[in-house]
DNA sequence: CATGAATGAGGCTTCATTCAT
DNA sequence: TATGAATGAAGCCTCATTCAT
């Protein structure tokens, strides 16, 4: 049984208190409106309308529009990370992890259209989101160095470059520049960037997961 | 003798008609405000105040805030491209061109602070700007393939990834994540991505220009 | 007990919801401002000031200044029609109806000064209002033809001429060209125009109602 | 040889000084813009653009936008009156004069589309124009009373009603409610209103002129 | 918790008018 | 006379936020 993609947070909050459910509905609504109108153009009124609430209710759950934006973005990120972790729990090889991680991320985010758009837009606006994404990635990058398969120095700049690359690939996937292969392509490029041998990079990036 | 960085367009328009001069002042003012407040947050009122004009004057020179945004971004891009072309006119080797181009671009844009910020912000908002940047880059990518030094297929996705990478590096340079070496680092990563041998990539990316 | 003429709609809305009351206040305020400044010159700011509201409140109740104009004019028309219908419910004779209708209309509209001005001004600007007025009049014109007392063909042109005549008479009444007798004079002219014998026309137009 | 309808005043000013010619061009341009956009919506900038002049030039010829409006309306009225006088110079019979006058007026004004629209719109806005029209009409009304063919008292109210009627008929002609017969229909109604016997009214109104 | 009316600052844009050339 | 750039007041409308119920 699947839940309509537009209310995943509401679905998860079904068993929580009423307040949490309203909050979740607002997050889902915000995702829909962000996708439709863009982060800046989305108005509180439109979000509450989408959530079928009175506009005043918004401020019971969020201090601010900014808080909402940030909560939405981090919630999406957390959820995606959660799903990725499940899929990659028992993978050790850094090359595999980077490759699979990138592909999974793009797959998950682009499938839930609203999430994909929200992520793309929020990424350049919310430093916290970039930091979050960076921290996650960094672990695998460092693992790769430790395993001796990445010949590059891991610093903030590298992390920012690599995580941005993923975001850019997601963006290309969303707006049609790339098709389903976006993940593999991006992964291949990343691996090369990290110093992995081109052949091995290709292999890892395109292997059926 | 240098001109204050905040009025480069005005300086170039000094000997043009009055209208062109005012227009240039508006562009410079917009660059300053964009850098200070961000693309979306910048208001026409603030821009005209920065330009020391009456707000109505704005609409003598631009139909719209959108038109201004686009003109500003493309003007900056054109100017940067112009300067880059001068610096790279007689370079044939694609590896050199990509390496030098990236470094030059980041150098030029980050030096004029306002330009750098404007570019970073506009990049994700204006498809025209991305297209422009992509077209420029593509020529060198194809050249590299023709010269047999890049082992990758040049398509829209690749172009978008590579040009985004440059933009991301500029961003990192602007916000302090990276220092003066940002250009070289980015160039090195790019070259690896394009399939250039890591040693040669490092060489090309870090060679004093 | 009478209500101050400048808040008749507010008075009628006294026992409705808060929103309806505010809306009514805006309509009354608009009528006042229209009378003072004219339809086109009236600004939303001035209307809300007259209604003692914040300007933004306006847009909670009306999409547009245009929507307001149209609502105001049609509300006034509807109210006048309502009062006229009450006064003429049991009159069958078309001559009487036209005569009395014209006189009543001018009487009612000119007594509530704001209504009179609003009607005069809106009449030439809002086709909907002319159509409304025309439809109302047409029934009596056709009745007169059926009763054999009007010797004229009823078509759009005739309807427009006759209803305009009433409006013009109201205008003359409002601006002082005519006094209380405007209604009777106009009615007499109308009846002559419709082919009623001059003596009978005079009789019907000046009979005490 | 005919002159394009859109520059009749310019044509008449051909032999006058340069200033008069510019002024005439502005009047023609204003007529065109008034017809296109309406009296209030017409901007000085658009009028000068239509006249192919710089906007500043406008104020060399007119103190004000209001002055222009008034000059335009009165010029049109004067010109129409002039043409009517020519056509009716040797007609004595008041019934003929009223009938022919109305028909002529509507014919002339509706043929020059711009004039027709300008007149219609200006009529309700400019008291001077109504006064002008009234004075012209009044003479014939009084003549009719003197000749014993109009059985009605000539006062300001009557004059306003009758002249408005002509304007309303012109309006109906312009917006398509009535066709070429508008003049005759209006004339017939007017004559009835003035107390002329219906048969004679019909005869006079529909006689080929 | 929820409602939804109200607020008012602030953004965009137009336009009559002025003024230096 | 003519030009056209510049002005700035004023209009329309949106929107984050508050508050009485």
CSV table of C-alpha atoms (C1' of nucleotides) in Angstrom, one decimal, chain A residues 19 22 55-57 61, chain E residues 1-6:
chain,number,residue,atom,x,y,z
A,19,UNK,CA,-0.8,19.1,16.8
A,22,UNK,CA,-1.4,19.6,11.6
A,55,UNK,CA,-4.0,31.0,7.8
A,56,UNK,CA,-3.6,31.9,11.5
A,57,UNK,CA,-3.1,28.3,12.3
A,61,UNK,CA,3.1,25.5,14.4
E,1,DC,C1',-5.7,24.3,19.2
E,2,DA,C1',-8.0,26.7,15.6
E,3,DT,C1',-10.1,30.4,13.1
E,4,DG,C1',-10.1,34.0,9.7
E,5,DA,C1',-10.5,39.0,9.7
E,6,DA,C1',-7.6,42.7,10.0
